[in-house]
mmCIF file of C-alpha atoms in Angstrom:
data_model
loop_
_atom_site.group_PDB
_atom_site.id
_atom_site.type_symbol
_atom_site.label_atom_id
_atom_site.label_comp_id
_atom_site.label_asym_id
_atom_site.label_seq_id
_atom_site.Cartn_x
_atom_site.Cartn_y
_atom_site.Cartn_z
ATOM 1 C CA MET X 29 -63.467 12.440 163.303
ATOM 2 C CA THR X 30 -60.927 11.025 164.276
ATOM 3 C CA VAL X 31 -57.336 13.369 166.164
ATOM 4 C CA ARG X 32 -54.549 11.422 165.941
ATOM 5 C CA THR X 33 -51.677 14.290 167.485
ATOM 6 C CA SER X 34 -48.497 12.395 167.111
ATOM 7 C CA ASN X 35 -46.571 11.844 170.590
ATOM 8 C CA SER X 36 -42.666 12.514 168.965
ATOM 9 C CA GLN X 37 -43.708 16.238 168.646
ATOM 10 C CA PRO X 38 -41.388 18.300 170.679
ATOM 11 C CA ASN X 39 -43.651 20.006 173.521
ATOM 12 C CA SER X 40 -42.309 23.231 172.341
ATOM 13 C CA SER X 41 -45.546 22.674 169.504
ATOM 14 C CA ILE X 42 -48.631 23.077 172.302
ATOM 15 C CA ARG X 43 -46.918 27.256 171.607
ATOM 16 C CA ASP X 44 -48.733 26.820 168.443
ATOM 17 C CA LEU X 45 -51.557 24.568 168.613
ATOM 18 C CA ILE X 46 -52.822 27.646 171.544
ATOM 19 C CA ASN X 47 -51.323 30.751 169.414
ATOM 20 C CA PHE X 48 -48.932 31.692 172.621
ATOM 21 C CA ASP X 49 -46.832 34.285 170.765
ATOM 22 C CA THR X 50 -44.229 37.563 171.204
ATOM 23 C CA ARG X 51 -48.143 39.706 172.491
ATOM 24 C CA ASP X 52 -48.864 37.316 175.157
ATOM 25 C CA ALA X 53 -45.234 35.911 176.610
ATOM 26 C CA GLN X 54 -44.766 40.470 176.539
ATOM 27 C CA ALA X 55 -47.358 40.753 178.840
ATOM 28 C CA ILE X 56 -47.354 37.808 180.896
ATOM 29 C CA GLN X 57 -43.711 39.446 181.913
ATOM 30 C CA SER X 58 -44.772 42.844 182.092
ATOM 31 C CA ALA X 59 -47.595 42.137 184.365
ATOM 32 C CA ALA X 60 -45.336 40.342 186.666
ATOM 33 C CA LEU X 61 -43.848 43.897 187.895
ATOM 34 C CA LYS X 62 -46.691 44.111 189.404
ATOM 35 C CA LEU X 63 -47.684 40.611 190.157
ATOM 36 C CA ARG X 64 -44.738 39.082 192.307
ATOM 37 C CA PRO X 65 -45.608 40.826 195.113
ATOM 38 C CA TYR X 66 -49.125 39.248 194.963
ATOM 39 C CA ILE X 67 -47.597 36.233 194.827
ATOM 40 C CA PRO X 68 -48.174 35.157 198.863
ATOM 41 C CA SER X 69 -51.711 35.911 199.135
ATOM 42 C CA ILE X 70 -52.699 34.120 195.161
ATOM 43 C CA ILE X 71 -50.841 31.283 197.344
ATOM 44 C CA ASP X 72 -52.970 31.926 199.994
ATOM 45 C CA THR X 73 -56.095 31.599 198.622
ATOM 46 C CA VAL X 74 -55.264 28.788 196.043
ATOM 47 C CA GLN X 75 -54.882 26.602 198.704
ATOM 48 C CA GLN X 76 -57.652 28.314 200.801
ATOM 49 C CA ASN X 77 -60.047 27.265 198.138
ATOM 50 C CA VAL X 78 -58.344 24.269 197.228
ATOM 51 C CA ALA X 79 -58.883 23.136 200.384
ATOM 52 C CA GLN X 80 -62.776 23.348 200.677
ATOM 53 C CA HIS X 81 -62.528 20.155 198.570
ATOM 54 C CA PHE X 82 -59.167 17.953 199.288
ATOM 55 C CA GLU X 83 -57.635 16.805 202.446
ATOM 56 C CA ILE X 84 -53.708 19.051 201.283
ATOM 57 C CA THR X 85 -51.315 16.885 203.534
ATOM 58 C CA THR X 86 -47.289 17.871 203.241
ATOM 59 C CA GLU X 87 -46.763 15.041 200.883
ATOM 60 C CA LEU X 88 -47.368 17.231 198.075
ATOM 61 C CA HIS X 89 -45.392 18.373 195.492
ATOM 62 C CA PHE X 90 -47.444 21.700 194.805
ATOM 63 C CA GLY X 91 -47.164 22.925 198.307
ATOM 64 C CA ARG X 92 -46.558 26.555 199.298
ATOM 65 C CA GLU X 93 -42.820 27.128 198.682
ATOM 66 C CA PRO X 94 -43.171 24.574 195.394
ATOM 67 C CA LEU X 95 -45.936 26.642 194.095
ATOM 68 C CA ARG X 96 -44.158 29.856 194.445
ATOM 69 C CA ARG X 97 -41.450 28.330 192.200
ATOM 70 C CA TYR X 98 -43.362 27.540 190.195
ATOM 71 C CA LEU X 99 -45.784 31.156 189.649
ATOM 72 C CA GLY X 100 -42.143 32.625 189.534
ATOM 73 C CA ARG X 101 -41.094 30.417 186.391
ATOM 74 C CA ILE X 102 -44.297 30.901 184.561
ATOM 75 C CA MET X 103 -44.030 35.110 185.053
ATOM 76 C CA SER X 104 -40.970 35.567 184.343
ATOM 77 C CA GLY X 105 -39.547 33.210 180.447
ATOM 78 C CA PRO X 106 -38.376 33.100 178.555
ATOM 79 C CA TYR X 107 -40.920 31.200 176.548
ATOM 80 C CA ASP X 108 -38.372 28.811 174.563
ATOM 81 C CA SER X 109 -38.453 25.103 174.437
ATOM 82 C CA ARG X 110 -36.712 25.264 177.146
ATOM 83 C CA PHE X 111 -39.608 26.602 179.058
ATOM 84 C CA PHE X 112 -42.175 24.013 178.080
ATOM 85 C CA ASP X 113 -40.072 21.403 178.989
ATOM 86 C CA TYR X 114 -40.183 22.170 181.897
ATOM 87 C CA LEU X 115 -44.223 22.849 182.064
ATOM 88 C CA ASP X 116 -43.632 19.005 181.141
ATOM 89 C CA TRP X 117 -41.813 18.652 183.997
ATOM 90 C CA VAL X 118 -43.640 19.784 186.731
ATOM 91 C CA ALA X 119 -45.891 17.588 185.030
ATOM 92 C CA THR X 120 -44.009 14.417 185.252
ATOM 93 C CA GLN X 121 -43.588 15.058 189.000
ATOM 94 C CA GLN X 122 -46.776 15.228 190.101
ATOM 95 C CA ALA X 123 -47.562 11.355 189.125
ATOM 96 C CA ASP X 124 -48.623 10.651 192.733
ATOM 97 C CA SER X 125 -51.125 12.933 192.947
ATOM 98 C CA ASP X 126 -54.732 12.523 191.901
ATOM 99 C CA TYR X 127 -55.018 14.093 188.367
ATOM 100 C CA VAL X 128 -59.052 15.502 190.087
ATOM 101 C CA TYR X 129 -56.237 17.177 192.112
ATOM 102 C CA ILE X 130 -54.634 18.760 190.016
ATOM 103 C CA ASN X 131 -56.893 20.480 187.283
ATOM 104 C CA THR X 132 -58.390 22.100 191.112
ATOM 105 C CA LEU X 133 -55.207 24.033 191.222
ATOM 106 C CA LEU X 134 -54.798 24.994 188.744
ATOM 107 C CA GLY X 135 -58.509 26.140 187.838
ATOM 108 C CA GLN X 136 -58.193 27.407 191.214
ATOM 109 C CA LEU X 137 -55.374 29.449 189.988
ATOM 110 C CA GLU X 138 -55.666 30.717 186.974
ATOM 111 C CA THR X 139 -58.540 32.715 188.627
ATOM 112 C CA ALA X 140 -57.222 34.088 192.176
ATOM 113 C CA MET X 141 -54.175 34.748 188.419
ATOM 114 C CA VAL X 142 -56.919 36.830 186.734
ATOM 115 C CA HIS X 143 -58.934 38.580 190.024
ATOM 116 C CA LYS X 144 -55.221 40.389 191.023
ATOM 117 C CA VAL X 145 -55.088 41.696 187.136
ATOM 118 C CA LEU X 146 -58.458 43.184 187.793
ATOM 119 C CA ALA X 147 -57.301 44.325 191.024
ATOM 120 C CA LEU X 148 -54.741 45.826 189.548
ATOM 121 C CA ASN X 149 -57.340 48.716 187.958
ATOM 122 C CA LEU X 150 -55.380 48.792 184.441
ATOM 123 C CA ILE X 151 -56.578 52.066 182.973
ATOM 124 C CA ASP X 152 -55.858 50.217 179.595
ATOM 125 C CA ARG X 153 -58.592 48.077 178.882
ATOM 126 C CA THR X 154 -57.087 46.197 176.127
ATOM 127 C CA ILE X 155 -53.598 45.487 178.050
ATOM 128 C CA GLU X 156 -55.368 43.889 180.496
ATOM 129 C CA GLU X 157 -57.742 41.675 178.445
ATOM 130 C CA THR X 158 -54.374 40.542 176.854
ATOM 131 C CA ILE X 159 -52.366 40.265 180.140
ATOM 132 C CA ILE X 160 -55.670 37.421 181.584
ATOM 133 C CA ASN X 161 -55.478 35.797 177.831
ATOM 134 C CA ALA X 162 -52.454 35.422 178.100
ATOM 135 C CA PHE X 163 -52.280 33.676 181.739
ATOM 136 C CA ASN X 164 -55.176 31.569 180.558
ATOM 137 C CA LYS X 165 -53.296 29.799 177.625
ATOM 138 C CA LEU X 166 -50.173 29.396 179.916
ATOM 139 C CA PHE X 167 -52.227 28.103 181.988
ATOM 140 C CA TRP X 168 -53.994 25.430 179.180
ATOM 141 C CA MET X 169 -50.819 24.563 177.947
ATOM 142 C CA GLN X 170 -50.137 23.850 181.296
ATOM 143 C CA ASN X 171 -52.810 21.155 181.563
ATOM 144 C CA HIS X 172 -51.845 20.553 178.088
ATOM 145 C CA PHE X 173 -48.629 18.488 179.546
ATOM 146 C CA PHE X 174 -50.093 16.637 183.315
ATOM 147 C CA VAL X 175 -53.427 15.333 180.647
ATOM 148 C CA LYS X 176 -50.116 14.202 178.399
ATOM 149 C CA ASN X 177 -48.644 12.337 181.195
ATOM 150 C CA TYR X 178 -51.385 10.617 183.205
ATOM 151 C CA ALA X 179 -53.541 9.955 180.619
ATOM 152 C CA PRO X 180 -51.608 6.717 179.966
ATOM 153 C CA ASN X 181 -52.264 5.362 183.303
ATOM 154 C CA ILE X 182 -56.351 6.632 182.951
ATOM 155 C CA LYS X 183 -56.634 4.307 179.867
ATOM 156 C CA SER X 184 -54.381 1.358 181.690
ATOM 157 C CA SER X 185 -57.021 1.853 184.435
ATOM 158 C CA SER X 186 -59.545 1.825 182.523
ATOM 159 C CA SER X 187 -59.048 -1.371 180.224
ATOM 160 C CA SER X 188 -58.843 -3.145 183.635
ATOM 161 C CA SER X 189 -61.209 -3.040 184.795
ATOM 162 C CA SER X 190 -63.156 -3.635 181.963
ATOM 163 C CA SER X 191 -60.939 -6.656 181.488
ATOM 164 C CA SER X 192 -61.891 -7.410 184.866
ATOM 165 C CA SER X 193 -65.962 -7.067 184.119
ATOM 166 C CA ARG X 194 -65.490 -9.475 180.626
ATOM 167 C CA THR X 195 -63.640 -11.640 183.189
ATOM 168 C CA ASN X 196 -66.258 -11.914 185.784
ATOM 169 C CA ASN X 197 -68.947 -12.101 183.698
ATOM 170 C CA SER X 198 -67.096 -14.981 181.731
ATOM 171 C CA GLY X 199 -66.545 -17.020 184.906
ATOM 172 C CA ARG X 200 -70.145 -16.185 186.296
ATOM 173 C CA ARG X 201 -71.375 -17.540 182.159
ATOM 174 C CA SER X 202 -68.981 -20.653 183.221
ATOM 175 C CA THR X 203 -70.483 -21.807 186.753
ATOM 176 C CA VAL X 204 -74.014 -21.725 185.666
ATOM 177 C CA VAL X 205 -73.621 -24.029 182.176
ATOM 178 C CA ALA X 206 -71.399 -26.044 184.841
ATOM 179 C CA PHE X 207 -73.909 -26.138 187.018
ATOM 180 C CA VAL X 208 -76.859 -26.832 184.010
ATOM 181 C CA ARG X 209 -73.917 -29.968 182.515
ATOM 182 C CA GLY X 210 -73.122 -31.430 186.240
ATOM 183 C CA ILE X 211 -77.219 -31.531 186.818
ATOM 184 C CA PRO X 212 -77.674 -35.343 184.850
ATOM 185 C CA GLU X 213 -74.599 -36.110 186.609
ATOM 186 C CA PHE X 214 -75.837 -35.448 190.178
ATOM 187 C CA LEU X 215 -78.922 -37.096 188.988
ATOM 188 C CA ARG X 216 -77.346 -40.561 188.456
ATOM 189 C CA THR X 217 -75.362 -40.603 190.690
ATOM 190 C CA CYS X 218 -77.560 -39.577 193.998
ATOM 191 C CA PRO X 219 -78.731 -42.295 196.264
ATOM 192 C CA MET X 220 -81.606 -41.022 197.093
ATOM 193 C CA PHE X 221 -83.004 -39.895 193.403
ATOM 194 C CA PRO X 222 -85.049 -43.423 192.929
ATOM 195 C CA VAL X 223 -86.495 -42.726 196.358
ATOM 196 C CA VAL X 224 -87.685 -39.027 195.536
ATOM 197 C CA VAL X 225 -89.223 -40.252 192.247
ATOM 198 C CA GLY X 226 -90.545 -43.244 193.671
ATOM 199 C CA ALA X 227 -92.570 -41.561 195.942
ATOM 200 C CA VAL X 228 -93.683 -38.751 193.312
ATOM 201 C CA VAL X 229 -94.873 -41.595 191.480
ATOM 202 C CA GLY X 230 -96.912 -43.182 194.201
ATOM 203 C CA GLY X 231 -98.096 -40.340 195.653
ATOM 204 C CA THR X 232 -100.193 -39.115 191.965
ATOM 205 C CA THR X 233 -101.218 -42.624 191.943
ATOM 206 C CA VAL X 234 -102.805 -42.432 195.232
ATOM 207 C CA TYR X 235 -104.035 -39.468 194.276
ATOM 208 C CA MET X 236 -105.061 -39.776 191.068
ATOM 209 C CA LYS X 237 -107.534 -43.208 192.394
ATOM 210 C CA MET X 238 -108.878 -41.124 194.920
ATOM 211 C CA LYS X 239 -110.319 -38.408 192.831
ATOM 212 C CA ASP X 240 -112.048 -40.463 190.601
ATOM 213 C CA ARG X 241 -113.103 -42.315 193.995
ATOM 214 C CA ARG X 242 -114.758 -39.112 194.110
#
């Protein structure tokens, strides 16, 4: 089975694919009132966990301040077409960051957010579940735009590696063929070839005569 999507689709189309609806938007915005004071601690947790696997430098676009602005933006809405253009823009701004780092960051960010939602100890478990699912959809939509912007580079890199491998293999075969084809010419032009052949023939003759005498 082959699945094809059109690059001409608007960025907001991911909203329908993930089923991010009005209920999800309202859940995030209502939770934001209680979660905003925890944004600094969420960032601390995320950066500490990510730093266990990556060397964090000031050159990374997703530093502390950009991450604070990002969290504030995704929790405020409105979740219209401009919002999804913003998610796409965020992904393009990380073009010089390793995708493994970005994927790890998003995973840690979602985990920290879920922990904070659970720490609110909301009485209504249905509302709590709705908030967690809404954030889950939101981060998956963000990941969609990272994949969208990173995929061409990954494909190009893979193609280059395959092409290089084919070139190297072709070069090795050409070298072997050239070597085999060059043997007759080498023997024909080598000045020591007659001497070597004569020595081999002479030595064989002497050996056979000595064997007959025995």
